[in-house]
CSV table of C-alpha atoms in Angstrom, one decimal:
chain,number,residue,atom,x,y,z
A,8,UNK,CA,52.1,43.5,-28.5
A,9,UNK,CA,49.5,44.1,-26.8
A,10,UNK,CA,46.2,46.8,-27.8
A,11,UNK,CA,43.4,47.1,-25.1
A,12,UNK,CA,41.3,47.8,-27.7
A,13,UNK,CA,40.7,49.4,-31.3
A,14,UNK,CA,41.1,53.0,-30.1
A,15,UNK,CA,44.1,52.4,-29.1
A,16,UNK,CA,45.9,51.1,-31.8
A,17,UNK,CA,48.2,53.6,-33.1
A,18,UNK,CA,48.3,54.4,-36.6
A,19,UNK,CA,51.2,53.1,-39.5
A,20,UNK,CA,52.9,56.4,-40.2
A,21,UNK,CA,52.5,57.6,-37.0
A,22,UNK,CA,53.7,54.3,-35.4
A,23,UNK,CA,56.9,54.6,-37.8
A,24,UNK,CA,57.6,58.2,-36.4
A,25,UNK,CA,57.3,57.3,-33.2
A,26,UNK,CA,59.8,54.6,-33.6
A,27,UNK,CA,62.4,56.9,-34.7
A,28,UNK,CA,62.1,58.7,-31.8
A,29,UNK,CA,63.1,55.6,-29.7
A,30,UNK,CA,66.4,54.7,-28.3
A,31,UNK,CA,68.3,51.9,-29.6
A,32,UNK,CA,67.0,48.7,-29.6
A,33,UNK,CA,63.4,49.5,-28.2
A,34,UNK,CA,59.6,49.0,-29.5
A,35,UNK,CA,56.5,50.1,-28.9
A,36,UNK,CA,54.5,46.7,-27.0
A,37,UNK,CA,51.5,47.7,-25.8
A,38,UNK,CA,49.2,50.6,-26.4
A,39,UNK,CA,45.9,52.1,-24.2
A,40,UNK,CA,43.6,55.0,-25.0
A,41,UNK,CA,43.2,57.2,-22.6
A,42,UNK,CA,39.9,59.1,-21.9
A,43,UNK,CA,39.0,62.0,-20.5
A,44,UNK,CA,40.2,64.6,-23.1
A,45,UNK,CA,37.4,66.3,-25.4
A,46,UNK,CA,39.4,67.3,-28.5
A,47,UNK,CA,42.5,65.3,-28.5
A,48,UNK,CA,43.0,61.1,-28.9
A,49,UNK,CA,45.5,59.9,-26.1
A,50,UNK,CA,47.5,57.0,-26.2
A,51,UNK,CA,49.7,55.4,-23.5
A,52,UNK,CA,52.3,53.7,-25.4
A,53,UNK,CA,54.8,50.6,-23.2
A,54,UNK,CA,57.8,50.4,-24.3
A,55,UNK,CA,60.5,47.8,-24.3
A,56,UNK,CA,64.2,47.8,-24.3
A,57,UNK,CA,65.8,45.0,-26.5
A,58,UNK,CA,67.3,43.6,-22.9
A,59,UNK,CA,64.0,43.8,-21.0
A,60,UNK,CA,62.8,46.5,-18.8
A,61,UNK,CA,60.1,48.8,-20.1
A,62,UNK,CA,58.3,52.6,-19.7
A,63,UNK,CA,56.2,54.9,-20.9
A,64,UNK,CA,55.1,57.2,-23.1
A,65,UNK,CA,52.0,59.3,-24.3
A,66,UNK,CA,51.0,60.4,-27.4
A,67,UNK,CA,48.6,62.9,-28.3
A,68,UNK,CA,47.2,63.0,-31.7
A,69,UNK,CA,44.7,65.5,-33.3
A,70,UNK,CA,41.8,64.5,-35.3
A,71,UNK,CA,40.0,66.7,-37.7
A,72,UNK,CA,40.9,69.5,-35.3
A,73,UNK,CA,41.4,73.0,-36.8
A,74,UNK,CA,45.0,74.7,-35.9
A,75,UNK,CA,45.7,71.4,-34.1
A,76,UNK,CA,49.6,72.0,-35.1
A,77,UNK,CA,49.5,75.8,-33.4
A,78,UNK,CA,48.2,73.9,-30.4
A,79,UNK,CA,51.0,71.7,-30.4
A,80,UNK,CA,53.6,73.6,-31.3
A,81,UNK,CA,52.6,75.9,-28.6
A,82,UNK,CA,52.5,73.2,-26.0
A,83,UNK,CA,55.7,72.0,-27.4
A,84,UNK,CA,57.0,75.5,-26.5
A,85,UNK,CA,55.7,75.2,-23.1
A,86,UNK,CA,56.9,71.8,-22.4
A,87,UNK,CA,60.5,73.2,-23.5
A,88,UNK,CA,60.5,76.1,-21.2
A,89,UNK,CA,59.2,74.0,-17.9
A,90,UNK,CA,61.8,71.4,-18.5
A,91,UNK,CA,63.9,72.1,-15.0
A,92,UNK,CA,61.3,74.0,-13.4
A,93,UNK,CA,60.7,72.0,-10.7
A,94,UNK,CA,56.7,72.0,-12.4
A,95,UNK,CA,55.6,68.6,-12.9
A,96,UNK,CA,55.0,68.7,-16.6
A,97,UNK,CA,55.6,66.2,-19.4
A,98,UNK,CA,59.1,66.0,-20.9
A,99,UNK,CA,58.9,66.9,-24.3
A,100,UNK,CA,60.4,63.9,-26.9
A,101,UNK,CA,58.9,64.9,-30.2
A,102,UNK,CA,56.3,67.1,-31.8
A,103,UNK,CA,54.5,66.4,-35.6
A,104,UNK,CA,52.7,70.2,-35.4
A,105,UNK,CA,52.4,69.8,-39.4
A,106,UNK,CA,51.7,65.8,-39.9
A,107,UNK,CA,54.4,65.9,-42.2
A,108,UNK,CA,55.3,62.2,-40.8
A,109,UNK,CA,52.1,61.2,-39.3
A,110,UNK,CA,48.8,60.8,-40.5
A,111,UNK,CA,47.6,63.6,-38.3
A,112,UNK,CA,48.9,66.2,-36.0
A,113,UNK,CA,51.0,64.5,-33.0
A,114,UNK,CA,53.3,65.0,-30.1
A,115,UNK,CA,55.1,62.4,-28.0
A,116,UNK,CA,56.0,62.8,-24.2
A,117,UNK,CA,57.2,61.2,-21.3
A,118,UNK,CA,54.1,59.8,-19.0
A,119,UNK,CA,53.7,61.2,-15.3
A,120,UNK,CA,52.4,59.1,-12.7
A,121,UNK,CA,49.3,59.8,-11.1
A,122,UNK,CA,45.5,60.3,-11.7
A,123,UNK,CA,42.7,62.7,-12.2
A,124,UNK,CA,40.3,62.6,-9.5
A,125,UNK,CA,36.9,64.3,-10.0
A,126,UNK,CA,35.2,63.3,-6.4
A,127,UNK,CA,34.3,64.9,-4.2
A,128,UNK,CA,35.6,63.2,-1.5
A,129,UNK,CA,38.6,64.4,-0.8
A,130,UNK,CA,38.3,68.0,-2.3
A,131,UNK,CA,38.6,69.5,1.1
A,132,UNK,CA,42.3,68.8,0.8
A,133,UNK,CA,42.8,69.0,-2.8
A,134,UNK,CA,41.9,72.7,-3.2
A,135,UNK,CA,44.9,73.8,-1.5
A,136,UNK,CA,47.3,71.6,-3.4
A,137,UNK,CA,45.6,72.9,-6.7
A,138,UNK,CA,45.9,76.4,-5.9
A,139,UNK,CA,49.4,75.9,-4.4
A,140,UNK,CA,50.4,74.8,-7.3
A,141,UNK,CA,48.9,77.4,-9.5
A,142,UNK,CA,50.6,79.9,-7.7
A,143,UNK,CA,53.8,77.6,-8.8
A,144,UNK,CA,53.1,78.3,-12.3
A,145,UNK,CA,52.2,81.6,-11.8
A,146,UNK,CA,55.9,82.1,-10.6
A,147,UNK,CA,57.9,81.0,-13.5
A,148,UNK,CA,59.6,83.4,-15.3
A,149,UNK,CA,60.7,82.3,-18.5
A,150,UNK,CA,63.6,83.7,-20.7
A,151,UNK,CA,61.0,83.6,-24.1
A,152,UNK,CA,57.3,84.7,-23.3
A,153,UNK,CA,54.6,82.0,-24.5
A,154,UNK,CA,51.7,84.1,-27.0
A,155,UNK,CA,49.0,86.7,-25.6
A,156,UNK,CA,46.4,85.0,-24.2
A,157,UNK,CA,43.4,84.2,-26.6
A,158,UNK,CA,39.9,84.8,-24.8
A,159,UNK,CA,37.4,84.0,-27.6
A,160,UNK,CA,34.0,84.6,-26.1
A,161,UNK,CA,32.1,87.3,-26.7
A,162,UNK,CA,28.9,88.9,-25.5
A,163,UNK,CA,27.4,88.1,-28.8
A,164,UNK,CA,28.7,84.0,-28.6
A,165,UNK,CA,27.2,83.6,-24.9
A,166,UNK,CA,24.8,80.7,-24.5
A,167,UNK,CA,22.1,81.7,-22.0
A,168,UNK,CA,21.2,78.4,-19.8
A,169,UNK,CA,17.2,78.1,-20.6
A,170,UNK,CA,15.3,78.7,-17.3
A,171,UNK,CA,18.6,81.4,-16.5
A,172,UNK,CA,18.5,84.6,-14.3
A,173,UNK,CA,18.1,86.6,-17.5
A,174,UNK,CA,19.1,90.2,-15.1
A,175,UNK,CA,22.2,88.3,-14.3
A,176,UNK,CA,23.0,87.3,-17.2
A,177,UNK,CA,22.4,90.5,-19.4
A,178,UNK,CA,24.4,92.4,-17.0
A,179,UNK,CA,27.0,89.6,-17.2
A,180,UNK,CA,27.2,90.2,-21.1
A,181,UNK,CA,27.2,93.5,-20.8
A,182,UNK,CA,30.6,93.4,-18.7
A,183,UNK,CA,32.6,91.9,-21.5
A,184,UNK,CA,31.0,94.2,-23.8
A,185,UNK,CA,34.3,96.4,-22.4
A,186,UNK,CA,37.8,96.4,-22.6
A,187,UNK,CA,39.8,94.2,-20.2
A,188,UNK,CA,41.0,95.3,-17.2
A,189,UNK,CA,44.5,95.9,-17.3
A,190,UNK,CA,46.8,93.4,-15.8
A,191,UNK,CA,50.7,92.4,-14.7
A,192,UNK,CA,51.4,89.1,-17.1
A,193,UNK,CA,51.9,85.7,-15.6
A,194,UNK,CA,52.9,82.4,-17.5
A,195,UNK,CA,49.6,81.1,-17.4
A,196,UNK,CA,48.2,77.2,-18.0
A,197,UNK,CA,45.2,78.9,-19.5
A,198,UNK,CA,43.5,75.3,-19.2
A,199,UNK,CA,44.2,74.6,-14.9
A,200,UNK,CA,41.4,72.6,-13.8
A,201,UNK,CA,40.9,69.2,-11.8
A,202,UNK,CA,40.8,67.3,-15.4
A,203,UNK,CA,44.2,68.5,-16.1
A,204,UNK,CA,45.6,67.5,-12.9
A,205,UNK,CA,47.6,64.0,-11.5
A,206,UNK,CA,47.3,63.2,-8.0
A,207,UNK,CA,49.4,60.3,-5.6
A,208,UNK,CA,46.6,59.3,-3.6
A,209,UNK,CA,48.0,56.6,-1.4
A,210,UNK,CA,44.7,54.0,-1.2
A,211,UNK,CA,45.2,54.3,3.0
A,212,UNK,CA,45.6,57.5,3.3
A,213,UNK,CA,43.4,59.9,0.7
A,214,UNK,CA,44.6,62.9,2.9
A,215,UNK,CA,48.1,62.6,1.6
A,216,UNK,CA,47.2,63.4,-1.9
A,217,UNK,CA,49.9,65.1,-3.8
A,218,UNK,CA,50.0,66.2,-7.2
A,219,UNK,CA,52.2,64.4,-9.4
A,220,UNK,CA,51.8,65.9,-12.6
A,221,UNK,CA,50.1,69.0,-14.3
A,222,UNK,CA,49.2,68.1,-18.3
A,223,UNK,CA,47.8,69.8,-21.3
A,224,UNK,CA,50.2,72.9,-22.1
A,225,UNK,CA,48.2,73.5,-25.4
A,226,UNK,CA,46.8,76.6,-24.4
A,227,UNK,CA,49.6,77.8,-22.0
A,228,UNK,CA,49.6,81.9,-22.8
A,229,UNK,CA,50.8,85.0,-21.0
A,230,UNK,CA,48.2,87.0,-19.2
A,231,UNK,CA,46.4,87.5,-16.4
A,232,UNK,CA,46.9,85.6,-13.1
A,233,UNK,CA,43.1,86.2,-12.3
A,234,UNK,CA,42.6,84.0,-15.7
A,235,UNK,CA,43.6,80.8,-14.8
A,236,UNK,CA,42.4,81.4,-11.4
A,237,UNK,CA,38.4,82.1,-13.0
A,238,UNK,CA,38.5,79.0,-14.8
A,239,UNK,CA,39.8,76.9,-12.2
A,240,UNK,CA,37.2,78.3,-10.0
A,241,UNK,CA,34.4,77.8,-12.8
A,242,UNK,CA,35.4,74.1,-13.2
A,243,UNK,CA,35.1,73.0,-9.2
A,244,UNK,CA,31.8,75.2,-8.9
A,245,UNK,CA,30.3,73.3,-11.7
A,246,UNK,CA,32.0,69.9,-10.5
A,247,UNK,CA,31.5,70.1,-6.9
A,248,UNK,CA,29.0,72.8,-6.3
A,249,UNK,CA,29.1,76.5,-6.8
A,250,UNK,CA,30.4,77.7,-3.5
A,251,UNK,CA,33.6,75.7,-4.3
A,252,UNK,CA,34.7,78.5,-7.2
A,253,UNK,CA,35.3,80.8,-4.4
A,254,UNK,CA,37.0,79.0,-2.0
A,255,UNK,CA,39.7,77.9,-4.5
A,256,UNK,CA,40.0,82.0,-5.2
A,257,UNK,CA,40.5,82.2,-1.6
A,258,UNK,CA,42.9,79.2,-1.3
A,259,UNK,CA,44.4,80.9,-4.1
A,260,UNK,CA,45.7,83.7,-2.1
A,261,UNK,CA,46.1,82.0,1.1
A,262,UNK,CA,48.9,80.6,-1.0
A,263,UNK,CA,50.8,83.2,-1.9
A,264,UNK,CA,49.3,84.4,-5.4
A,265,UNK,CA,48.1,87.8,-5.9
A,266,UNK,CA,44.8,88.7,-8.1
A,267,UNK,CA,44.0,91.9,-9.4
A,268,UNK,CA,43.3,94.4,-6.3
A,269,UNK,CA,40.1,96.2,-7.5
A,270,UNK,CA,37.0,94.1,-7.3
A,271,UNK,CA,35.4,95.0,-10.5
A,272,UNK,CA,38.6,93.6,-12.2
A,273,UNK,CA,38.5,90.6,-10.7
A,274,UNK,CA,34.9,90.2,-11.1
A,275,UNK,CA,35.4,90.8,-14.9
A,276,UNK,CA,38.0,88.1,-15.2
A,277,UNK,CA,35.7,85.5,-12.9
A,278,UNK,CA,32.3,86.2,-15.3
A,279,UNK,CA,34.3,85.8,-18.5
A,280,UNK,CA,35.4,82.7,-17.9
A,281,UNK,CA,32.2,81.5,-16.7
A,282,UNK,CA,30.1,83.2,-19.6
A,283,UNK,CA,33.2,80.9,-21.5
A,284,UNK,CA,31.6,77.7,-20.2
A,285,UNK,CA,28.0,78.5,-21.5
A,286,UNK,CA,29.4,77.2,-24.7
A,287,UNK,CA,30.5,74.6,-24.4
A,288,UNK,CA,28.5,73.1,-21.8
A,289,UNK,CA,28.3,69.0,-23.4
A,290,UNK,CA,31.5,69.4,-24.3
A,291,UNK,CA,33.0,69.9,-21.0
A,292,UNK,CA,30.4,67.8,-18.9
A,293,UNK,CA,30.8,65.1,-20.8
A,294,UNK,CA,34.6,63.7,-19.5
A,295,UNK,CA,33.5,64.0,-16.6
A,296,UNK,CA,30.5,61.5,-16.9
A,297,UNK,CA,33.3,59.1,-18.8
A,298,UNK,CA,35.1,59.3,-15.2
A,299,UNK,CA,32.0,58.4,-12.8
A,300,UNK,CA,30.3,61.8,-12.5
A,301,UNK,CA,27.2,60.2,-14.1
A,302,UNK,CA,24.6,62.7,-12.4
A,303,UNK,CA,26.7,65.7,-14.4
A,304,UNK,CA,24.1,65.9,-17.5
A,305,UNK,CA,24.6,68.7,-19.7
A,306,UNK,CA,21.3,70.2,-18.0
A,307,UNK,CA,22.6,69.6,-14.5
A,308,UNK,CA,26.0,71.3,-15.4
A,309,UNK,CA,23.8,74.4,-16.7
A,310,UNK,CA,22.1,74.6,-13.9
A,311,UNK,CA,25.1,75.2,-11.7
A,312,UNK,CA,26.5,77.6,-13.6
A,313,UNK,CA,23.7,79.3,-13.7
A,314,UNK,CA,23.5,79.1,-9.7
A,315,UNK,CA,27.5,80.2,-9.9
A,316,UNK,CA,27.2,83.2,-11.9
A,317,UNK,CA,24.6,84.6,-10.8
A,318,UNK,CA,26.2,84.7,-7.1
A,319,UNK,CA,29.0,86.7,-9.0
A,320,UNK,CA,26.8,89.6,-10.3
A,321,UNK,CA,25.3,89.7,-7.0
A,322,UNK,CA,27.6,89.2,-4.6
A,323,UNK,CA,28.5,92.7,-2.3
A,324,UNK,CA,30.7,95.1,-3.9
């Protein structure tokens, strides 16, 4: 068997589980850690059959991670109710929410194809597949509701960048101060951002991208559709530039999905999630150094959002 290194070992009990969870007559023979995630430790596992052949598997394992099992059992839930959907999510093949067999909270899925891809090269052509897809999601209407959206930011938990538009940024906090607008519920990701994306990128031809695979249902949630259209508009303006957070709410209804209608709601929805990202800046930013986006710092990643929303609280109407 084969471990790429230490991280990706996997651990006694859980390796034992995991094993009972395997046909007849396979192993696990390889493992690899997977980066990119910020709370969770990913392993691809290889497996082999006793009369050759092999595939693959991931397993997600939480940590030191408080209500790590409601995030699993939640994205078990969610992996349940896409199976047949025509989304291209995980397969569900076991979930540990409690570590009552594993050292630490765990769930085991099929592995998609595919990778992330964070560069912005490309993104031209990307965007609408992202928001294509979205509106996919968006669509499904499942026969058991996933939980109410959580939105855990408040005006008093809002990091102001240093160096900030402070005007902006009062009047920001002061919007969430309110109730939320009201809304028609979706089945939301509640986490739909390039990081959470695969992509087929055929090496000849990058304009023939197409997404593979959508992962992390940990969060997934009913709600709003202008929800997981604000944080996937926050993520590619502080990725690729803040102009990029509308265009993907544009490409977002160029493809079919419908936001709220008054302007002030969607506004509310949009600075939310951006007044989310304040903190949690190094959190966030940091994955995306892992992948190659060295020049993301923590400061440079404030910076845009600071750029992005305040553009919101003074764009026209």
């Amino acid at each position: 068997m084969t471990d790429h290194d230490e991280t990706a070992a996997v651990r006694p009990l859980t390796r034992a589980w995991v094993g009972r969870h395997l046909r007849a007559g396979e192993r696990i023979v390889g493992t690899e850690a997977l980066h990119g995630g910020t709370t969770a430790e990913m392993r691809r596992l290889t497996i082999g059959a006793r009369g050759g052949g092999t595939r693959e598997l991931v397993l997600r394992t939480f940590v030191g991670v408080e209500h790590a099992g409601h995030g699993l059992e939640k994205e078990a839930g969610a992996l349940a109710l896409l199976a047949g959907t025509g989304v291209p999510a995980p397969g569900l093949v076991a979930v540990d929410p409690a570590a009552a067999h594993c050292e630490y909270p765990s769930l085991l899925m099929t592995h998609l194809a595919g990778r992330t891809v964070l560069d912005d090269a490309g993104l031209e052509a990307r965007v609408p597949l992202l928001a294509r897809q979205l509106v996919a999601i968006h669509a499904l209407r499942p026969a058991e509701r996933p939980p109410t959206y959580v939105a855990l930011t408040t005006a008093d938990t809002v990091v102001t960048p240093r160096g900030a538009d402070t005007a902006a940024w009062a009047a920001a906090i002061d919007m969430i101060r309110g109730p939320a607008p009201a809304y028609e519920g979706r089945f939301l990701h509640r986490d739909f951002h390039p990081g959470n994306v695969l992509f087929d990128v055929p090496p000849s031809r990058p304009a023939d991208a197409r997404i593979s695979g959508v992962v992390d249902w940990t969060a997934a949630s009913w709600g709003p559709a202008d929800l997981d259209v604000a944080h996937c508009s926050t993520n590619l303006a502080l990725l690729h530039g803040p102009a990029w957070g509308s265009r993907f709410t544009r490409a977002y209804e160029e493809a079919g999905g419908i936001l709220a209608a008054a302007p002030a709601e969607r506004l509310y929805w949009l600075v939310r999630d951006g007044l989310a990202f304040s903190e949690e800046v190094a959190l966030v930013s940091r994955p995306w150094r892992e992948a190659g986006r060295t020049e993301l710092t923590t400061r440079a990643v404030e910076e845009r959002l600071d750029v992005y929303l305040t553009a919101l609280m003074n764009a026209p109407g």
